[in-house]
């Protein structure tokens, strides 16, 4: 099965190859004229041969004529089959018959068209998707940045970088910051610090609803869906120009009604589908037979001169989020600690209370037990208790000095005194 | 030479002559083109239908072919004043095609001559329209005020009859590709943009700080409340326990106050007397009065 198509191609090649391009109308005339010239020469040569010399020359001439005759037949045959052609896998073919475009669309494969002045085959690349990158609004930062990279640039870029932490951004905001990201390096470009304006011819841009300047690149992908309409309506070159214009026009209209923040930020994706729809409408007005498959906004940025300010806004957002995150972290660390501390306090209090109570109960019940004994023999119990207490206490006390209260006044003799 | 040979040769000659005649005396008009046939310089036929047509050979008739497919052009950039006297650059693109080949041939001759003519037509029409339009109608945050689409429409309506009448050109589409400002003005726009961004940045920072501060303050407040309530609970619990204990002690005390005091005093004595405690007491003091009546020695003078 695999070898079949290649066999088909090699078999078809010799027939198709010589006449791959549709022949210009004059070609057939030329071959006709060539044939006529050949015949005339042959006739004159034969006349000379008859009038003058030998049979050998006549025989030679005869074989030449024979050869020319076959050549002529071969040429005629070649001409008649010259319309046979092959349509490539990416394309479809249309036929102009005597100038009139035939409505049949020929799919890839062999096409048996009539020879040159009658049929003209036009191939239309319908199956391929064509991509068109629209750079006429492209910011010039790239050329400027690449060409004259000044020494302070890396340093400044490095200073900026820490502020810019994509990980801290939420998905909604990351769209805008990613768009802004390429501008980071450009912050350091002295060209914009000097404050050069945008020249309307040199620099492409348009205005937003709030009169801000935006630049961008777009990529349009299109397909030829109606080859007949397309062949009638436009050449390839015009098609590209018209599509580019339609896309720019759509973007201009959309941007003229959109604030810059909505265009650069999260609104970008919503914007894209609207652009494609507008551009497609614009193309349909012209009946081009073209479908705009996609219109991608590759880049939509503020001018390089203000990128620094835009980046600063992004950094400010990041900073704000960082500050809030830090406060959240603080809260996340502090609150559990406080909670456990409070828990501890409560439980310590509970325990202390319980202990107090238990001690009171213990002591009380001990006392009550003792009291029962005491009632039986008060003096004995008291003496015993007192003695026990003194036995326990007195050994711990360093000096035990007991002064009789009713004895003579106390004389203190200090050292060295007589 | 046989009769057959002669016939064949005559036939071949006739075919050759027919081919030559066909080549010189006919021409085709394709579906996407139009032809003006001129005879000795003056136009005799205008052919817009595709097909095969007859002509006189070269020096007599001439075939002027025009591609009737679409052509595209941009106007040159030029400044224009709006009604409120602001300079804008609003380039126009035109998609056009040859509609009247005869008129086109007479007025312009070639396709390459058309853009310049259309340019001046379009530029003057656009300037006239802009003179009646405010800048705020070109770019506006209020979609109801925006007149760009209407302007394109008006421009098309103005250009279409003019181009057809003057050059035989059908204007298929007119549109704006961009709105630009003179170079000097963009500097002011940048200045304003930067100022605007500065405000935004300051606002974001301030908001972030405020939010963070609020969160911290809230956290601190919550912590304080939490601790205070725990403290309160602790105090209450302790108070309750004290009260209960006091009640229990009181009950015991009530049974025999004297003995209770005696036991408590002994207890207190045990607890207060530690190592290195020096006691100076007279023997009247309980419990040392227990020692009285014994053989009392005179006290040694040292009191330390």
JSON list of C-alpha atoms in Angstrom, two decimals, chain B residues 145-300:
[
{"chain": "B", "resi": 145, "resn": "UNK", "atom": "CA", "xyz": [-19.81, 59.38, 21.12]},
{"chain": "B", "resi": 146, "resn": "UNK", "atom": "CA", "xyz": [-17.42, 57.50, 18.89]},
{"chain": "B", "resi": 147, "resn": "UNK", "atom": "CA", "xyz": [-17.86, 58.38, 15.22]},
{"chain": "B", "resi": 148, "resn": "UNK", "atom": "CA", "xyz": [-15.04, 56.48, 13.55]},
{"chain": "B", "resi": 149, "resn": "UNK", "atom": "CA", "xyz": [-17.29, 53.99, 11.79]},
{"chain": "B", "resi": 150, "resn": "UNK", "atom": "CA", "xyz": [-19.63, 56.75, 10.68]},
{"chain": "B", "resi": 151, "resn": "UNK", "atom": "CA", "xyz": [-16.65, 58.71, 9.35]},
{"chain": "B", "resi": 152, "resn": "UNK", "atom": "CA", "xyz": [-15.49, 55.73, 7.31]},
{"chain": "B", "resi": 153, "resn": "UNK", "atom": "CA", "xyz": [-18.99, 55.34, 5.97]},
{"chain": "B", "resi": 154, "resn": "UNK", "atom": "CA", "xyz": [-19.23, 59.00, 5.01]},
{"chain": "B", "resi": 155, "resn": "UNK", "atom": "CA", "xyz": [-15.83, 58.92, 3.42]},
{"chain": "B", "resi": 156, "resn": "UNK", "atom": "CA", "xyz": [-16.81, 55.91, 1.33]},
{"chain": "B", "resi": 157, "resn": "UNK", "atom": "CA", "xyz": [-20.00, 57.61, 0.26]},
{"chain": "B", "resi": 158, "resn": "UNK", "atom": "CA", "xyz": [-18.09, 60.72, -0.75]},
{"chain": "B", "resi": 159, "resn": "UNK", "atom": "CA", "xyz": [-15.34, 58.93, -2.59]},
{"chain": "B", "resi": 160, "resn": "UNK", "atom": "CA", "xyz": [-17.37, 56.31, -4.40]},
{"chain": "B", "resi": 161, "resn": "UNK", "atom": "CA", "xyz": [-19.25, 58.53, -6.91]},
{"chain": "B", "resi": 162, "resn": "UNK", "atom": "CA", "xyz": [-16.25, 60.83, -7.39]},
{"chain": "B", "resi": 163, "resn": "UNK", "atom": "CA", "xyz": [-13.85, 58.01, -8.19]},
{"chain": "B", "resi": 164, "resn": "UNK", "atom": "CA", "xyz": [-16.32, 56.31, -10.48]},
{"chain": "B", "resi": 165, "resn": "UNK", "atom": "CA", "xyz": [-17.17, 59.47, -12.37]},
{"chain": "B", "resi": 166, "resn": "UNK", "atom": "CA", "xyz": [-13.63, 60.72, -12.69]},
{"chain": "B", "resi": 167, "resn": "UNK", "atom": "CA", "xyz": [-11.54, 57.56, -13.12]},
{"chain": "B", "resi": 168, "resn": "UNK", "atom": "CA", "xyz": [-13.91, 54.64, -13.62]},
{"chain": "B", "resi": 169, "resn": "UNK", "atom": "CA", "xyz": [-12.76, 53.25, -10.29]},
{"chain": "B", "resi": 170, "resn": "UNK", "atom": "CA", "xyz": [-15.07, 51.44, -7.91]},
{"chain": "B", "resi": 171, "resn": "UNK", "atom": "CA", "xyz": [-14.16, 52.16, -4.32]},
{"chain": "B", "resi": 172, "resn": "UNK", "atom": "CA", "xyz": [-14.91, 48.97, -2.45]},
{"chain": "B", "resi": 173, "resn": "UNK", "atom": "CA", "xyz": [-13.78, 49.81, 1.02]},
{"chain": "B", "resi": 174, "resn": "UNK", "atom": "CA", "xyz": [-12.40, 52.81, 2.84]},
{"chain": "B", "resi": 175, "resn": "UNK", "atom": "CA", "xyz": [-11.05, 52.57, 6.32]},
{"chain": "B", "resi": 176, "resn": "UNK", "atom": "CA", "xyz": [-8.70, 54.02, 8.87]},
{"chain": "B", "resi": 177, "resn": "UNK", "atom": "CA", "xyz": [-5.66, 52.03, 9.89]},
{"chain": "B", "resi": 178, "resn": "UNK", "atom": "CA", "xyz": [-4.47, 54.07, 12.82]},
{"chain": "B", "resi": 179, "resn": "UNK", "atom": "CA", "xyz": [-4.86, 57.32, 14.66]},
{"chain": "B", "resi": 180, "resn": "UNK", "atom": "CA", "xyz": [-1.65, 59.16, 15.28]},
{"chain": "B", "resi": 181, "resn": "UNK", "atom": "CA", "xyz": [-0.55, 62.52, 16.56]},
{"chain": "B", "resi": 182, "resn": "UNK", "atom": "CA", "xyz": [2.20, 64.85, 15.39]},
{"chain": "B", "resi": 183, "resn": "UNK", "atom": "CA", "xyz": [5.55, 63.87, 16.88]},
{"chain": "B", "resi": 184, "resn": "UNK", "atom": "CA", "xyz": [5.75, 66.81, 19.29]},
{"chain": "B", "resi": 185, "resn": "UNK", "atom": "CA", "xyz": [2.32, 66.04, 20.71]},
{"chain": "B", "resi": 186, "resn": "UNK", "atom": "CA", "xyz": [3.30, 62.50, 21.59]},
{"chain": "B", "resi": 187, "resn": "UNK", "atom": "CA", "xyz": [5.77, 63.91, 24.13]},
{"chain": "B", "resi": 188, "resn": "UNK", "atom": "CA", "xyz": [2.91, 65.50, 26.02]},
{"chain": "B", "resi": 189, "resn": "UNK", "atom": "CA", "xyz": [0.95, 62.30, 25.77]},
{"chain": "B", "resi": 190, "resn": "UNK", "atom": "CA", "xyz": [3.92, 60.41, 27.24]},
{"chain": "B", "resi": 191, "resn": "UNK", "atom": "CA", "xyz": [4.18, 62.96, 30.02]},
{"chain": "B", "resi": 192, "resn": "UNK", "atom": "CA", "xyz": [0.53, 62.55, 30.84]},
{"chain": "B", "resi": 193, "resn": "UNK", "atom": "CA", "xyz": [0.74, 58.78, 30.60]},
{"chain": "B", "resi": 194, "resn": "UNK", "atom": "CA", "xyz": [3.67, 58.74, 32.98]},
{"chain": "B", "resi": 195, "resn": "UNK", "atom": "CA", "xyz": [1.87, 61.03, 35.41]},
{"chain": "B", "resi": 196, "resn": "UNK", "atom": "CA", "xyz": [-1.20, 58.84, 35.23]},
{"chain": "B", "resi": 197, "resn": "UNK", "atom": "CA", "xyz": [0.86, 55.71, 35.87]},
{"chain": "B", "resi": 198, "resn": "UNK", "atom": "CA", "xyz": [2.57, 57.47, 38.76]},
{"chain": "B", "resi": 199, "resn": "UNK", "atom": "CA", "xyz": [-0.82, 58.08, 40.33]},
{"chain": "B", "resi": 200, "resn": "UNK", "atom": "CA", "xyz": [-1.80, 54.48, 39.84]},
{"chain": "B", "resi": 201, "resn": "UNK", "atom": "CA", "xyz": [1.45, 53.24, 41.33]},
{"chain": "B", "resi": 202, "resn": "UNK", "atom": "CA", "xyz": [1.06, 55.51, 44.34]},
{"chain": "B", "resi": 203, "resn": "UNK", "atom": "CA", "xyz": [-2.51, 54.39, 44.79]},
{"chain": "B", "resi": 204, "resn": "UNK", "atom": "CA", "xyz": [-1.63, 50.71, 44.61]},
{"chain": "B", "resi": 205, "resn": "UNK", "atom": "CA", "xyz": [1.18, 51.17, 47.09]},
{"chain": "B", "resi": 206, "resn": "UNK", "atom": "CA", "xyz": [-1.00, 53.15, 49.48]},
{"chain": "B", "resi": 207, "resn": "UNK", "atom": "CA", "xyz": [-3.80, 50.64, 49.21]},
{"chain": "B", "resi": 208, "resn": "UNK", "atom": "CA", "xyz": [-1.43, 47.77, 49.80]},
{"chain": "B", "resi": 209, "resn": "UNK", "atom": "CA", "xyz": [0.05, 49.47, 52.82]},
{"chain": "B", "resi": 210, "resn": "UNK", "atom": "CA", "xyz": [-3.36, 50.31, 54.21]},
{"chain": "B", "resi": 211, "resn": "UNK", "atom": "CA", "xyz": [-4.63, 46.79, 53.74]},
{"chain": "B", "resi": 212, "resn": "UNK", "atom": "CA", "xyz": [-1.52, 45.35, 55.34]},
{"chain": "B", "resi": 213, "resn": "UNK", "atom": "CA", "xyz": [-1.76, 47.75, 58.27]},
{"chain": "B", "resi": 214, "resn": "UNK", "atom": "CA", "xyz": [-5.41, 46.96, 58.74]},
{"chain": "B", "resi": 215, "resn": "UNK", "atom": "CA", "xyz": [-4.69, 43.28, 58.75]},
{"chain": "B", "resi": 216, "resn": "UNK", "atom": "CA", "xyz": [-1.90, 43.68, 61.28]},
{"chain": "B", "resi": 217, "resn": "UNK", "atom": "CA", "xyz": [-4.00, 45.89, 63.50]},
{"chain": "B", "resi": 218, "resn": "UNK", "atom": "CA", "xyz": [-6.87, 43.46, 63.29]},
{"chain": "B", "resi": 219, "resn": "UNK", "atom": "CA", "xyz": [-4.55, 40.61, 64.13]},
{"chain": "B", "resi": 220, "resn": "UNK", "atom": "CA", "xyz": [-3.14, 42.46, 67.14]},
{"chain": "B", "resi": 221, "resn": "UNK", "atom": "CA", "xyz": [-6.59, 43.40, 68.34]},
{"chain": "B", "resi": 222, "resn": "UNK", "atom": "CA", "xyz": [-7.83, 39.86, 68.01]},
{"chain": "B", "resi": 223, "resn": "UNK", "atom": "CA", "xyz": [-4.83, 38.59, 69.87]},
{"chain": "B", "resi": 224, "resn": "UNK", "atom": "CA", "xyz": [-5.39, 41.06, 72.67]},
{"chain": "B", "resi": 225, "resn": "UNK", "atom": "CA", "xyz": [-9.04, 40.11, 72.94]},
{"chain": "B", "resi": 226, "resn": "UNK", "atom": "CA", "xyz": [-8.15, 36.45, 72.95]},
{"chain": "B", "resi": 227, "resn": "UNK", "atom": "CA", "xyz": [-5.60, 36.86, 75.70]},
{"chain": "B", "resi": 228, "resn": "UNK", "atom": "CA", "xyz": [-7.85, 39.11, 77.74]},
{"chain": "B", "resi": 229, "resn": "UNK", "atom": "CA", "xyz": [-10.69, 36.64, 77.61]},
{"chain": "B", "resi": 230, "resn": "UNK", "atom": "CA", "xyz": [-8.34, 33.84, 78.61]},
{"chain": "B", "resi": 231, "resn": "UNK", "atom": "CA", "xyz": [-7.05, 35.96, 81.45]},
{"chain": "B", "resi": 232, "resn": "UNK", "atom": "CA", "xyz": [-10.56, 36.76, 82.52]},
{"chain": "B", "resi": 233, "resn": "UNK", "atom": "CA", "xyz": [-11.47, 33.12, 82.55]},
{"chain": "B", "resi": 234, "resn": "UNK", "atom": "CA", "xyz": [-8.36, 32.34, 84.55]},
{"chain": "B", "resi": 235, "resn": "UNK", "atom": "CA", "xyz": [-9.16, 35.01, 87.15]},
{"chain": "B", "resi": 236, "resn": "UNK", "atom": "CA", "xyz": [-12.72, 33.85, 87.41]},
{"chain": "B", "resi": 237, "resn": "UNK", "atom": "CA", "xyz": [-11.71, 30.26, 87.78]},
{"chain": "B", "resi": 238, "resn": "UNK", "atom": "CA", "xyz": [-9.18, 31.13, 90.43]},
{"chain": "B", "resi": 239, "resn": "UNK", "atom": "CA", "xyz": [-11.68, 33.29, 92.26]},
{"chain": "B", "resi": 240, "resn": "UNK", "atom": "CA", "xyz": [-14.25, 30.55, 92.23]},
{"chain": "B", "resi": 241, "resn": "UNK", "atom": "CA", "xyz": [-11.73, 28.03, 93.44]},
{"chain": "B", "resi": 242, "resn": "UNK", "atom": "CA", "xyz": [-10.58, 30.39, 96.22]},
{"chain": "B", "resi": 243, "resn": "UNK", "atom": "CA", "xyz": [-14.13, 30.93, 97.28]},
{"chain": "B", "resi": 244, "resn": "UNK", "atom": "CA", "xyz": [-14.82, 27.23, 97.33]},
{"chain": "B", "resi": 245, "resn": "UNK", "atom": "CA", "xyz": [-11.64, 26.57, 99.24]},
{"chain": "B", "resi": 246, "resn": "UNK", "atom": "CA", "xyz": [-12.46, 29.35, 101.70]},
{"chain": "B", "resi": 247, "resn": "UNK", "atom": "CA", "xyz": [-15.86, 27.85, 102.21]},
{"chain": "B", "resi": 248, "resn": "UNK", "atom": "CA", "xyz": [-14.37, 24.43, 102.86]},
{"chain": "B", "resi": 249, "resn": "UNK", "atom": "CA", "xyz": [-11.83, 25.87, 105.26]},
{"chain": "B", "resi": 250, "resn": "UNK", "atom": "CA", "xyz": [-14.52, 27.88, 106.94]},
{"chain": "B", "resi": 251, "resn": "UNK", "atom": "CA", "xyz": [-16.54, 24.74, 107.46]},
{"chain": "B", "resi": 252, "resn": "UNK", "atom": "CA", "xyz": [-13.57, 23.08, 109.10]},
{"chain": "B", "resi": 253, "resn": "UNK", "atom": "CA", "xyz": [-12.84, 26.17, 111.15]},
{"chain": "B", "resi": 254, "resn": "UNK", "atom": "CA", "xyz": [-16.39, 26.29, 112.36]},
{"chain": "B", "resi": 255, "resn": "UNK", "atom": "CA", "xyz": [-16.08, 22.85, 113.87]},
{"chain": "B", "resi": 256, "resn": "UNK", "atom": "CA", "xyz": [-13.42, 23.93, 116.39]},
{"chain": "B", "resi": 257, "resn": "UNK", "atom": "CA", "xyz": [-11.90, 27.34, 115.84]},
{"chain": "B", "resi": 258, "resn": "UNK", "atom": "CA", "xyz": [-9.32, 27.07, 118.54]},
{"chain": "B", "resi": 259, "resn": "UNK", "atom": "CA", "xyz": [-7.95, 23.75, 117.51]},
{"chain": "B", "resi": 260, "resn": "UNK", "atom": "CA", "xyz": [-8.07, 24.84, 113.90]},
{"chain": "B", "resi": 261, "resn": "UNK", "atom": "CA", "xyz": [-5.96, 27.87, 114.65]},
{"chain": "B", "resi": 262, "resn": "UNK", "atom": "CA", "xyz": [-3.56, 25.67, 116.62]},
{"chain": "B", "resi": 263, "resn": "UNK", "atom": "CA", "xyz": [-3.14, 23.26, 113.73]},
{"chain": "B", "resi": 264, "resn": "UNK", "atom": "CA", "xyz": [-2.77, 26.08, 111.23]},
{"chain": "B", "resi": 265, "resn": "UNK", "atom": "CA", "xyz": [-0.18, 27.78, 113.34]},
{"chain": "B", "resi": 266, "resn": "UNK", "atom": "CA", "xyz": [1.87, 24.63, 113.54]},
{"chain": "B", "resi": 267, "resn": "UNK", "atom": "CA", "xyz": [1.53, 24.27, 109.83]},
{"chain": "B", "resi": 268, "resn": "UNK", "atom": "CA", "xyz": [2.64, 27.84, 109.32]},
{"chain": "B", "resi": 269, "resn": "UNK", "atom": "CA", "xyz": [5.58, 27.31, 111.57]},
{"chain": "B", "resi": 270, "resn": "UNK", "atom": "CA", "xyz": [6.67, 24.30, 109.57]},
{"chain": "B", "resi": 271, "resn": "UNK", "atom": "CA", "xyz": [6.42, 26.21, 106.38]},
{"chain": "B", "resi": 272, "resn": "UNK", "atom": "CA", "xyz": [8.14, 29.41, 107.46]},
{"chain": "B", "resi": 273, "resn": "UNK", "atom": "CA", "xyz": [11.07, 27.95, 109.26]},
{"chain": "B", "resi": 274, "resn": "UNK", "atom": "CA", "xyz": [13.81, 27.08, 106.83]},
{"chain": "B", "resi": 275, "resn": "UNK", "atom": "CA", "xyz": [17.54, 26.41, 106.98]},
{"chain": "B", "resi": 276, "resn": "UNK", "atom": "CA", "xyz": [19.56, 29.33, 108.31]},
{"chain": "B", "resi": 277, "resn": "UNK", "atom": "CA", "xyz": [16.55, 30.82, 109.95]},
{"chain": "B", "resi": 278, "resn": "UNK", "atom": "CA", "xyz": [17.42, 32.46, 113.17]},
{"chain": "B", "resi": 279, "resn": "UNK", "atom": "CA", "xyz": [14.83, 32.73, 115.80]},
{"chain": "B", "resi": 280, "resn": "UNK", "atom": "CA", "xyz": [14.94, 35.13, 118.65]},
{"chain": "B", "resi": 281, "resn": "UNK", "atom": "CA", "xyz": [12.07, 34.40, 120.90]},
{"chain": "B", "resi": 282, "resn": "UNK", "atom": "CA", "xyz": [11.31, 34.74, 124.53]},
{"chain": "B", "resi": 283, "resn": "UNK", "atom": "CA", "xyz": [10.10, 31.81, 126.38]},
{"chain": "B", "resi": 284, "resn": "UNK", "atom": "CA", "xyz": [6.66, 33.27, 126.89]},
{"chain": "B", "resi": 285, "resn": "UNK", "atom": "CA", "xyz": [5.94, 32.87, 123.26]},
{"chain": "B", "resi": 286, "resn": "UNK", "atom": "CA", "xyz": [4.17, 29.73, 122.29]},
{"chain": "B", "resi": 287, "resn": "UNK", "atom": "CA", "xyz": [5.38, 27.10, 121.68]},
{"chain": "B", "resi": 288, "resn": "UNK", "atom": "CA", "xyz": [8.57, 27.93, 123.48]},
{"chain": "B", "resi": 289, "resn": "UNK", "atom": "CA", "xyz": [6.74, 28.50, 126.73]},
{"chain": "B", "resi": 290, "resn": "UNK", "atom": "CA", "xyz": [6.73, 24.73, 126.73]},
{"chain": "B", "resi": 291, "resn": "UNK", "atom": "CA", "xyz": [10.38, 24.96, 127.55]},
{"chain": "B", "resi": 292, "resn": "UNK", "atom": "CA", "xyz": [9.77, 27.02, 130.69]},
{"chain": "B", "resi": 293, "resn": "UNK", "atom": "CA", "xyz": [10.25, 25.56, 134.04]},
{"chain": "B", "resi": 294, "resn": "UNK", "atom": "CA", "xyz": [13.20, 23.58, 132.78]},
{"chain": "B", "resi": 295, "resn": "UNK", "atom": "CA", "xyz": [16.76, 24.43, 133.66]},
{"chain": "B", "resi": 296, "resn": "UNK", "atom": "CA", "xyz": [17.22, 27.75, 131.91]},
{"chain": "B", "resi": 297, "resn": "UNK", "atom": "CA", "xyz": [20.69, 28.86, 131.10]},
{"chain": "B", "resi": 298, "resn": "UNK", "atom": "CA", "xyz": [21.70, 32.47, 130.78]},
{"chain": "B", "resi": 299, "resn": "UNK", "atom": "CA", "xyz": [21.53, 33.42, 127.20]},
{"chain": "B", "resi": 300, "resn": "UNK", "atom": "CA", "xyz": [24.69, 33.76, 125.22]}
]
